[in-house]
PDB file of C-alpha atoms in Angstrom:
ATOM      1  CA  UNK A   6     158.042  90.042  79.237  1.00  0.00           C
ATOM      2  CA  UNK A   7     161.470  90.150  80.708  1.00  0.00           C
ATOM      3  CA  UNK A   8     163.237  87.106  80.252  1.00  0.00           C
ATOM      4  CA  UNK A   9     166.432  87.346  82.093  1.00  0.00           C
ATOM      5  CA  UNK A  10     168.768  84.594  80.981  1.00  0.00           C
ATOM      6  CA  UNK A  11     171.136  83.613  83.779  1.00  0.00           C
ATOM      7  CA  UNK A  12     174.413  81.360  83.478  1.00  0.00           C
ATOM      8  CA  UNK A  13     176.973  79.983  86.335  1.00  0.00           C
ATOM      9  CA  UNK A  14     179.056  83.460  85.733  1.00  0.00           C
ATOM     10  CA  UNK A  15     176.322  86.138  86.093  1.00  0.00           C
ATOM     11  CA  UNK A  16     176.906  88.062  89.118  1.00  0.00           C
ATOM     12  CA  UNK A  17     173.835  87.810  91.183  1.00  0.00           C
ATOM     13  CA  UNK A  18     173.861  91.255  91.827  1.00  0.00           C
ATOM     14  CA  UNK A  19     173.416  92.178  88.223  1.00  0.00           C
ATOM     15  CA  UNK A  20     170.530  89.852  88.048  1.00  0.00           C
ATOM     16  CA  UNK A  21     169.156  91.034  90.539  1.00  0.00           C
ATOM     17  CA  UNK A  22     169.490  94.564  89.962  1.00  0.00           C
ATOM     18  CA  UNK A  23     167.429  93.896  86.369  1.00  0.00           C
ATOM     19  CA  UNK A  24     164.784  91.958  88.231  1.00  0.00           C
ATOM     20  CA  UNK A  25     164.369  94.981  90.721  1.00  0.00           C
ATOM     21  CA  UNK A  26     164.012  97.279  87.714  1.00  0.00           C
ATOM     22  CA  UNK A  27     161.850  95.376  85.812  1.00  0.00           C
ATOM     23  CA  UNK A  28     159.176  94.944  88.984  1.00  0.00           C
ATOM     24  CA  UNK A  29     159.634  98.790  89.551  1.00  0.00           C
ATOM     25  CA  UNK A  30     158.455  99.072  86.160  1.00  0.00           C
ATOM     26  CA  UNK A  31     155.253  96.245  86.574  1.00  0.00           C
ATOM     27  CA  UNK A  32     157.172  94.224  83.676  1.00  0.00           C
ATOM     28  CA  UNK A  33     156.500  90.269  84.244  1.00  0.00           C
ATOM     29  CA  UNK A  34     160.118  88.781  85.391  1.00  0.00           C
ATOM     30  CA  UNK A  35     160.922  85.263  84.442  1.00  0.00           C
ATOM     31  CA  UNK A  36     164.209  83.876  84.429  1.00  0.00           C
ATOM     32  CA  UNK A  37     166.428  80.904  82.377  1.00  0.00           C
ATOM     33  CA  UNK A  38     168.687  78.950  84.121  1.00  0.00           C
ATOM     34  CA  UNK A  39     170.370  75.907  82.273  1.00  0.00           C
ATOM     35  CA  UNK A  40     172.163  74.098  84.922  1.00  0.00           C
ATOM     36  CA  UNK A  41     172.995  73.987  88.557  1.00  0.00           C
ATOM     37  CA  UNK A  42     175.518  76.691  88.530  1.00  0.00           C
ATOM     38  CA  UNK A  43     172.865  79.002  86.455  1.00  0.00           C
ATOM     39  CA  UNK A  44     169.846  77.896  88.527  1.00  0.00           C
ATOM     40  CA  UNK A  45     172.262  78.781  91.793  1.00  0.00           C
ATOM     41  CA  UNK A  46     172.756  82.364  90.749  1.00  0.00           C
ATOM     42  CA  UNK A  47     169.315  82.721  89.669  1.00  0.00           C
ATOM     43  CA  UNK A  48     168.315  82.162  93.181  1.00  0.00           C
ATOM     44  CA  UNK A  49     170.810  83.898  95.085  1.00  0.00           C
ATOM     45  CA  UNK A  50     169.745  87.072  92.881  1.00  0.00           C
ATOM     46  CA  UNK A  51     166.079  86.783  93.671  1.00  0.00           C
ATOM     47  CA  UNK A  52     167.180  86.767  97.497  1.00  0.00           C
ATOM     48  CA  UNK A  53     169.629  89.897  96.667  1.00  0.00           C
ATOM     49  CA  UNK A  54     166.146  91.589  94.642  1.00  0.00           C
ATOM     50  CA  UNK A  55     163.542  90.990  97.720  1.00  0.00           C
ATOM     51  CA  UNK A  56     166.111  93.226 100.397  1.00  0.00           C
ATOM     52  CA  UNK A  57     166.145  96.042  96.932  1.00  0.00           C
ATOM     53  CA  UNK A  58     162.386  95.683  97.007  1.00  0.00           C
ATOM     54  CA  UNK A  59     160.896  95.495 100.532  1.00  0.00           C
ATOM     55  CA  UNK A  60     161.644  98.657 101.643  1.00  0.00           C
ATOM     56  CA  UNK A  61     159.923  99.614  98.639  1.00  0.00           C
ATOM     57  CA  UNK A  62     156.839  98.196  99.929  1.00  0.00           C
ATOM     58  CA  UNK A  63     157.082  95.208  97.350  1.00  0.00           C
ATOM     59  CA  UNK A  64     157.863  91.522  97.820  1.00  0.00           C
ATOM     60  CA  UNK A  65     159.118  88.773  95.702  1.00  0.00           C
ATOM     61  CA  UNK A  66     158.427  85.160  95.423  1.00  0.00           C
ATOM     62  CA  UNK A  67     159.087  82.701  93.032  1.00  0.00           C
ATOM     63  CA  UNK A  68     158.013  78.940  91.457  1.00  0.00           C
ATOM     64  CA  UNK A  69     160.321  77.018  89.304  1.00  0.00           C
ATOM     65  CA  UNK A  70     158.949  74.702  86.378  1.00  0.00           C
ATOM     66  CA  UNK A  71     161.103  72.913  83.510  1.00  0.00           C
ATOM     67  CA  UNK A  72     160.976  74.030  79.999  1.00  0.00           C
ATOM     68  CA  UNK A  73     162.602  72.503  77.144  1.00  0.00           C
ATOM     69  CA  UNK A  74     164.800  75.052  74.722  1.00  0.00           C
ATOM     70  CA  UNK A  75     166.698  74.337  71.771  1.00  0.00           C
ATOM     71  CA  UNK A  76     170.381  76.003  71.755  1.00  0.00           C
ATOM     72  CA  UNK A  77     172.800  74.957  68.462  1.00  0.00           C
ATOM     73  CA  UNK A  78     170.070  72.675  67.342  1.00  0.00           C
ATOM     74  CA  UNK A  79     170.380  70.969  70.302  1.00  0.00           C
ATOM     75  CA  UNK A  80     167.405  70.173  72.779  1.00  0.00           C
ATOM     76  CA  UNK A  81     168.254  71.001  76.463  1.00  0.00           C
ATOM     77  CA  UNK A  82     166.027  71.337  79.763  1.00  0.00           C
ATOM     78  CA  UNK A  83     166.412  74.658  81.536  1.00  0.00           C
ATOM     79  CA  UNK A  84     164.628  75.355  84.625  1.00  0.00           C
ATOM     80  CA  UNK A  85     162.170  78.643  84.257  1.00  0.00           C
ATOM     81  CA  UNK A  86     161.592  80.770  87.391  1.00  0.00           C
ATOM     82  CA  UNK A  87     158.521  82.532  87.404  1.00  0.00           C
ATOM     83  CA  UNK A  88     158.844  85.589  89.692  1.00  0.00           C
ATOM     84  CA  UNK A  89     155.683  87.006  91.617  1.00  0.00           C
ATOM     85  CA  UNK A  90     155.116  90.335  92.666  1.00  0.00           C
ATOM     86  CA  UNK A  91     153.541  90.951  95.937  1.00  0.00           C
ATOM     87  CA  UNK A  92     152.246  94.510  97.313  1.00  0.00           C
ATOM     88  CA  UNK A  93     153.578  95.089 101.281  1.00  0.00           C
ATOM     89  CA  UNK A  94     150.634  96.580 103.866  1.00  0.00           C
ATOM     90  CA  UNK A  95     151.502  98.957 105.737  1.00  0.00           C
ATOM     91  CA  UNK A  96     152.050  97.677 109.603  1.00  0.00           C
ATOM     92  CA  UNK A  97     149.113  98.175 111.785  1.00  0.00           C
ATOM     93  CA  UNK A  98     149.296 100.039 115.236  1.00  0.00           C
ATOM     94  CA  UNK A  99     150.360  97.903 117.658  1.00  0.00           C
ATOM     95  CA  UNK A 100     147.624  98.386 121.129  1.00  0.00           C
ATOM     96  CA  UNK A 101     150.273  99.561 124.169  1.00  0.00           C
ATOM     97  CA  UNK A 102     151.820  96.906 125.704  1.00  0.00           C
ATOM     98  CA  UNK A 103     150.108  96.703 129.292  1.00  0.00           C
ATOM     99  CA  UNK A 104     152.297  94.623 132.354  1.00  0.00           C
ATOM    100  CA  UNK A 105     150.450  92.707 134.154  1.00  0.00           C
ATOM    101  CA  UNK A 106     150.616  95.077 137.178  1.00  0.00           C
ATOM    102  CA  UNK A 107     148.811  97.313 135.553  1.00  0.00           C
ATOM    103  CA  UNK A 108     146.479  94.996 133.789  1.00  0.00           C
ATOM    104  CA  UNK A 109     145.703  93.534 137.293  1.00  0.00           C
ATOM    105  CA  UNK A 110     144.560  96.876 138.223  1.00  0.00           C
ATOM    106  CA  UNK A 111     142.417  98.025 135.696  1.00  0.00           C
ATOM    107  CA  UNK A 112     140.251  95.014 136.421  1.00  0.00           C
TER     108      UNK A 112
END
């Protein structure tokens, strides 16, 4: 599983550059944030990550839970974002659009 841990000073881009390449490569994404500042970036790189994978025909989404971890022998809450993968369909045809002039006369 890639756990991504994210603080206040990871570049979002970075972030979400890995979570890109880790759904491009069907790996489970989930990432760490321990604090506002962390939990901020986290977020901003899962926006960045859905416009590098819709026009791959993929979509992200994401639910947040709490976790306790233990850093130093210390006990802290970080918040854990689970990210989802979702498979685009392909548009369907569109019927023409009709004015309606013309739809008048075709009754």
């Amino acid at each position: 599983m890639g756990l991504l841990k994210v603080s206040s000073k990871s570049s979002p881009a970075s972030v979400a550059g890995a979570i890109a390449g880790l759904v491009k490569d069907n790996e489970p994404v989930m990432l760490q944030c321990i604090g506002a500042g962390a939990v901020n970036q986290g977020i901003k790189a899962i926006a960045i990550a859905r416009g590098f994978l819709i026009p791959c025909g993929l979509d992200i989404t994401c639910a947040p839970t709490f976790s306790d971890i233990e850093i130093a022998g210390e006990s802290r809450t970080a918040i854990k974002i689970a990210v989802y993968v979702h498979t685009l369909s392909a548009p369907e045809a569109q019927a023409p659009a009709v004015s309606p002039t013309e739809y008048d006369e075709v009754l």
